Coordinates of C-alpha atoms in Angstrom, one line a residue:
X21 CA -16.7 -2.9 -21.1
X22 CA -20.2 -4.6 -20.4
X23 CA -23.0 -3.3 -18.5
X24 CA -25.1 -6.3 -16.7
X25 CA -28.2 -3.2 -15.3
X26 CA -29.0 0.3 -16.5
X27 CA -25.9 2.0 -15.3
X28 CA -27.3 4.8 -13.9
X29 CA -26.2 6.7 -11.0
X30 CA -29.1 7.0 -8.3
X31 CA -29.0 9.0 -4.7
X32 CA -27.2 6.6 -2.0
X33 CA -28.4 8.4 0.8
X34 CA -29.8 12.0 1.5
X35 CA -26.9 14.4 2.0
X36 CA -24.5 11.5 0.7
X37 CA -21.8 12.6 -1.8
X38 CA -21.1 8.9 -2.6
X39 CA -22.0 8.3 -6.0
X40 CA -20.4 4.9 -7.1
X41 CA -18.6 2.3 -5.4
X42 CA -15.7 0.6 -7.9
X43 CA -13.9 -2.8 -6.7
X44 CA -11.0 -4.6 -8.3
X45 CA -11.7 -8.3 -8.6
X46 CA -8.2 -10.6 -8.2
X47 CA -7.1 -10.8 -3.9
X48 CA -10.0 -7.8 -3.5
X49 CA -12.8 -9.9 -4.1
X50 CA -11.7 -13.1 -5.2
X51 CA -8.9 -15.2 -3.5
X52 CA -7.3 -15.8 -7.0
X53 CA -4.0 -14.0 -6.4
X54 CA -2.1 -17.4 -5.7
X55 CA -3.7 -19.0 -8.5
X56 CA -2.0 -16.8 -11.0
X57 CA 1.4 -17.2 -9.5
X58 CA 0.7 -21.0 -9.6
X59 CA -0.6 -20.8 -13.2
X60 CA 3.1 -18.9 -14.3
X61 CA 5.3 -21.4 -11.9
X62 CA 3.7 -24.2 -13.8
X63 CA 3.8 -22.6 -17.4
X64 CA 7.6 -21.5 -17.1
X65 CA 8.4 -25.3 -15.0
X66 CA 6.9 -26.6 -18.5
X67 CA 9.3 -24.1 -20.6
X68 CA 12.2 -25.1 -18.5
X69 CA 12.4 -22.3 -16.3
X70 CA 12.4 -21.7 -12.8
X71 CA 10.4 -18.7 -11.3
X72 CA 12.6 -17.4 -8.3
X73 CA 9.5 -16.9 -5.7
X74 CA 11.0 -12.8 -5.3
X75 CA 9.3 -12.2 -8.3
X76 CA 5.9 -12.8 -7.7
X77 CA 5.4 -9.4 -5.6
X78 CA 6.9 -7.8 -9.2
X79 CA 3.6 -9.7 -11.3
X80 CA 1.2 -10.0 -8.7
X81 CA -1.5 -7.6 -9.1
X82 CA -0.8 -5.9 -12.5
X83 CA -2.0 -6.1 -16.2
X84 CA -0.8 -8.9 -18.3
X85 CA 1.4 -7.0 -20.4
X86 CA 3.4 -6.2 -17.1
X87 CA 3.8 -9.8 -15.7
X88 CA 4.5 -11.5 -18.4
X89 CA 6.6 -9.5 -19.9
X90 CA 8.9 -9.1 -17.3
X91 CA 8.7 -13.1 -16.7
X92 CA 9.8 -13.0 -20.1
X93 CA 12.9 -10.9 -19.8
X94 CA 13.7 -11.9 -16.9
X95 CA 13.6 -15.9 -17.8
X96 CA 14.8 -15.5 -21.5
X97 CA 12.5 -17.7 -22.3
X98 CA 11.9 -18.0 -26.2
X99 CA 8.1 -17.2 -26.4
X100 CA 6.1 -14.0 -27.5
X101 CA 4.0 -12.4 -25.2
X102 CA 0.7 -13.0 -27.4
X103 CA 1.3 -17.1 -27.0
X104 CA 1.9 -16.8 -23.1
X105 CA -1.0 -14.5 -22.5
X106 CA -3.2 -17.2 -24.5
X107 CA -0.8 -20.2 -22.0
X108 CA -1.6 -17.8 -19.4
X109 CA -5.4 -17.5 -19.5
X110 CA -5.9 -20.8 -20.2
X111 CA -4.1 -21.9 -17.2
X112 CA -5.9 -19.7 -15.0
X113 CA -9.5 -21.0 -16.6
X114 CA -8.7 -24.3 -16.0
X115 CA -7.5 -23.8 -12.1
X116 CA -10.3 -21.6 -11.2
X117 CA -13.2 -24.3 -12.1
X118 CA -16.6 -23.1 -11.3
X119 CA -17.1 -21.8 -7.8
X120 CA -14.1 -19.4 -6.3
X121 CA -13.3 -18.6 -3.1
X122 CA -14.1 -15.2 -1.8
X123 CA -12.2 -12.6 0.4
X124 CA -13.2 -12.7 3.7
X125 CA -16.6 -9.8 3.6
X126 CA -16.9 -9.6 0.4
X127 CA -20.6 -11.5 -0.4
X128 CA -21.8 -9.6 3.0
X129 CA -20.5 -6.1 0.9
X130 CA -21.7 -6.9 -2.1
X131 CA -25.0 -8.1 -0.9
X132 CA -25.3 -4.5 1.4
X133 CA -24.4 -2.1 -1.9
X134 CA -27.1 -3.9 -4.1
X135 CA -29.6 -3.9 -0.8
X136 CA -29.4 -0.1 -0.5
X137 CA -29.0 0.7 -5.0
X138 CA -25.6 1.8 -5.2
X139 CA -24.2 2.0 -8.0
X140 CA -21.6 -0.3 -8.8
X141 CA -18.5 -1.4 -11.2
X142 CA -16.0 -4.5 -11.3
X143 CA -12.8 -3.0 -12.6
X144 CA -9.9 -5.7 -13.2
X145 CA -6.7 -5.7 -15.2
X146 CA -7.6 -9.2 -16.4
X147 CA -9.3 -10.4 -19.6
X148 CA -12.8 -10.2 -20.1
X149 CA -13.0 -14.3 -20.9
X150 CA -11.2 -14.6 -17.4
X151 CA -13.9 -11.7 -15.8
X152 CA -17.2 -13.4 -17.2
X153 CA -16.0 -16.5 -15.7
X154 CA -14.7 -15.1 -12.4
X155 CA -18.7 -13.0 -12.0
X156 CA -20.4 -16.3 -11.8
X157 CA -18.7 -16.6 -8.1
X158 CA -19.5 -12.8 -7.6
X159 CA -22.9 -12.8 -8.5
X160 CA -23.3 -10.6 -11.5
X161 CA -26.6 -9.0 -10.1
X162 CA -24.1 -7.0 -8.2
X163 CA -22.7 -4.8 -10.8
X164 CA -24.0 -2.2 -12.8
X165 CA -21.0 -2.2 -15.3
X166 CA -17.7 -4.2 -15.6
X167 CA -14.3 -3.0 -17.4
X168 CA -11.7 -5.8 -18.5
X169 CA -8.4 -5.0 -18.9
X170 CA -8.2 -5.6 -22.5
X171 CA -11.3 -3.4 -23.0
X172 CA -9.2 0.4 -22.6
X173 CA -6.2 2.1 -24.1
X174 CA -4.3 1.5 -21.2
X175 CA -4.9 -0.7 -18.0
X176 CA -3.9 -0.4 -14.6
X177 CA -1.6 1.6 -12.8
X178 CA -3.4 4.1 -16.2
X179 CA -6.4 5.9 -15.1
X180 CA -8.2 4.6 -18.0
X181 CA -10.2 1.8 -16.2
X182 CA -11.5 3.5 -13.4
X183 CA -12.3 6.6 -15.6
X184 CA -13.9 4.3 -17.6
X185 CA -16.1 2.9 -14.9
X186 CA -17.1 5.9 -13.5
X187 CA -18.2 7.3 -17.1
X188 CA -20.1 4.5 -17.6
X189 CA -21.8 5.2 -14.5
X190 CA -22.1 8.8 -15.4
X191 CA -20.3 9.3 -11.7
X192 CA -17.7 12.0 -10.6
X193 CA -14.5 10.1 -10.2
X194 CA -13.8 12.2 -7.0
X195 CA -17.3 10.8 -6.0
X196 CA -16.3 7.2 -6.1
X197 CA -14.9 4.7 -3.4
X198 CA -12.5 2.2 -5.1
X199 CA -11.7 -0.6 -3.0
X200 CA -8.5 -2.4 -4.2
X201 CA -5.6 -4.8 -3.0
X202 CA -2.0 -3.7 -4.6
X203 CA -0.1 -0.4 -5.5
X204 CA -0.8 -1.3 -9.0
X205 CA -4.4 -0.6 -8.5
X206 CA -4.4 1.8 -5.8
X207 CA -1.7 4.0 -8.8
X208 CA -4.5 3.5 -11.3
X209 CA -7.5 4.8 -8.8
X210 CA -5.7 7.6 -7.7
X211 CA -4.5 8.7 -11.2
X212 CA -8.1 9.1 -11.8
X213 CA -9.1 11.1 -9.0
X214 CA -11.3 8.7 -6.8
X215 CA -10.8 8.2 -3.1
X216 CA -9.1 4.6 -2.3
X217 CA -9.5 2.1 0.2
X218 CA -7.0 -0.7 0.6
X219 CA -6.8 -4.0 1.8
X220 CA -3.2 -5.4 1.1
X221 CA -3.2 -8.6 -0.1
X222 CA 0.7 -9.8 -0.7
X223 CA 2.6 -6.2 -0.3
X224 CA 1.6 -3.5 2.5
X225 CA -0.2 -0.4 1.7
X226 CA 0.9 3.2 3.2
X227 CA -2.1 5.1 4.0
X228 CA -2.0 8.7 1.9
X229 CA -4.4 12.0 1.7
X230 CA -7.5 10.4 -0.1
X231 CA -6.3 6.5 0.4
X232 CA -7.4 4.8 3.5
X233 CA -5.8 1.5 5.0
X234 CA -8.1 -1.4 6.2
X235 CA -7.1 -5.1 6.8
X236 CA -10.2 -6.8 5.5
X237 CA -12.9 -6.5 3.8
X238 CA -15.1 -7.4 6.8
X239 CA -13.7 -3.5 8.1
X240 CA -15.9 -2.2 4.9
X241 CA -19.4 -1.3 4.8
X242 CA -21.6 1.6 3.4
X243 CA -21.8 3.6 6.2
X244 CA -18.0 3.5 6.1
X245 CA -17.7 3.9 2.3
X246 CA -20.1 6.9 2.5
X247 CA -17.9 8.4 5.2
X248 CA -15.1 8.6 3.3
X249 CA -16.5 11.1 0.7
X250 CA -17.2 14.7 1.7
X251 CA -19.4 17.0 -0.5
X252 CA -17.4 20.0 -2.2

């Protein structure tokens, strides 16, 4: 878990109960999603396996330990899941290059959250050598605090990342907006008590009690954010 500023949670607005705002990186912020399907077609092609397309809703948008695990079983192919995490990585670092492609409103949100001191955390379920490349697109001036996937007990759908986030913020989980893209994510934010909005990248999202439903990014800004949390 690295902090990039003082993580330190400071008023948002008068009367606001909005105390952090935490965002998951991969197909919330980052048009990566496809890149890591890509990345395992290619790997298993050069292991002599074939990745049946059905599979990549199953992989997309979880922890490593997940997706390549069950591309494992389900493959049979004769490697351990410490070599393909380090095939996996690898693959990924060498497709992504050095600029990314962001989701549509995501600079314009970043930018408006820094403009206006909110606190905020990148929370992914990928490696931190994947996440301290990934920032440089982001702009690392925008977070307050970032947790890596191989940086807690357990990663998403656990609680553990976003309860580590909002710790390290020294925020009220129930005080945070988490924006994030799969049920994978959306699981581990609402295990942890923090009100949810999502933007569905491959697989639609049902809205719920504390979980709102948005098709973009471009839908999100502050005033929205701050509307969604209501003081006890």
């Amino acid at each position: 878990m690295t902090s990039t500023v003082p993580a330190l949670v400071t008023p948002t607005a008068e009367g606001s109960a909005l105390q952090a705002v935490l965002l998951d990186m991969d197909g919330t912020l980052v048009d990566t999603e496809g890149f890591w399907w890509d990345v395992e077609v290619e790997i298993f092609r050069g292991l002599g396996h074939t990745l049946d397309e059905s599979w990549r809703h199953v992989v997309v948008g979880g922890p490593m330990t997940r997706s390549a695990g069950f591309l494992i079983e389900a493959t049979g192919v004769d490697i351990t899941f410490a070599e393909l995490s380090v095939l996996l990585n690898e693959g990924f670092e060498n497709r992504i290059g050095h600029t990314l492609p962001l989701m549509p409103g995501a600079a314009r949100l970043l930018a408006e959250l820094s403009a206006h001191g909110v606190p905020t955390a990148l929370v992914s379920a990928s490696h931190r050598r994947i996440i301290d490349r990934v920032i440089a697109s982001l702009g690392a001036r925008h977070f307050a605090l970032t947790v890596a996937g191989d940086e807690v007990p357990r990663t998403k759908p656990h609680p553990d990342p976003y309860l580590a986030a909002a710790a390290g913020l020294g925020a009220d989980p129930a005080r945070c907006a988490v924006i994030e893209d799969t049920a994978t994510g959306v699981a581990s934010a609402e295990a942890a008590g923090c009100h949810v909005v999502a933007v569905p990248s491959l697989a639609p999202i049902d809205p719920a009690a504390r979980r709102t439903v948005v098709r973009s990014l471009e839908q999100v800004d502050l005033p929205f954010l701050r509307g969604l949390i209501t003081a006890p």
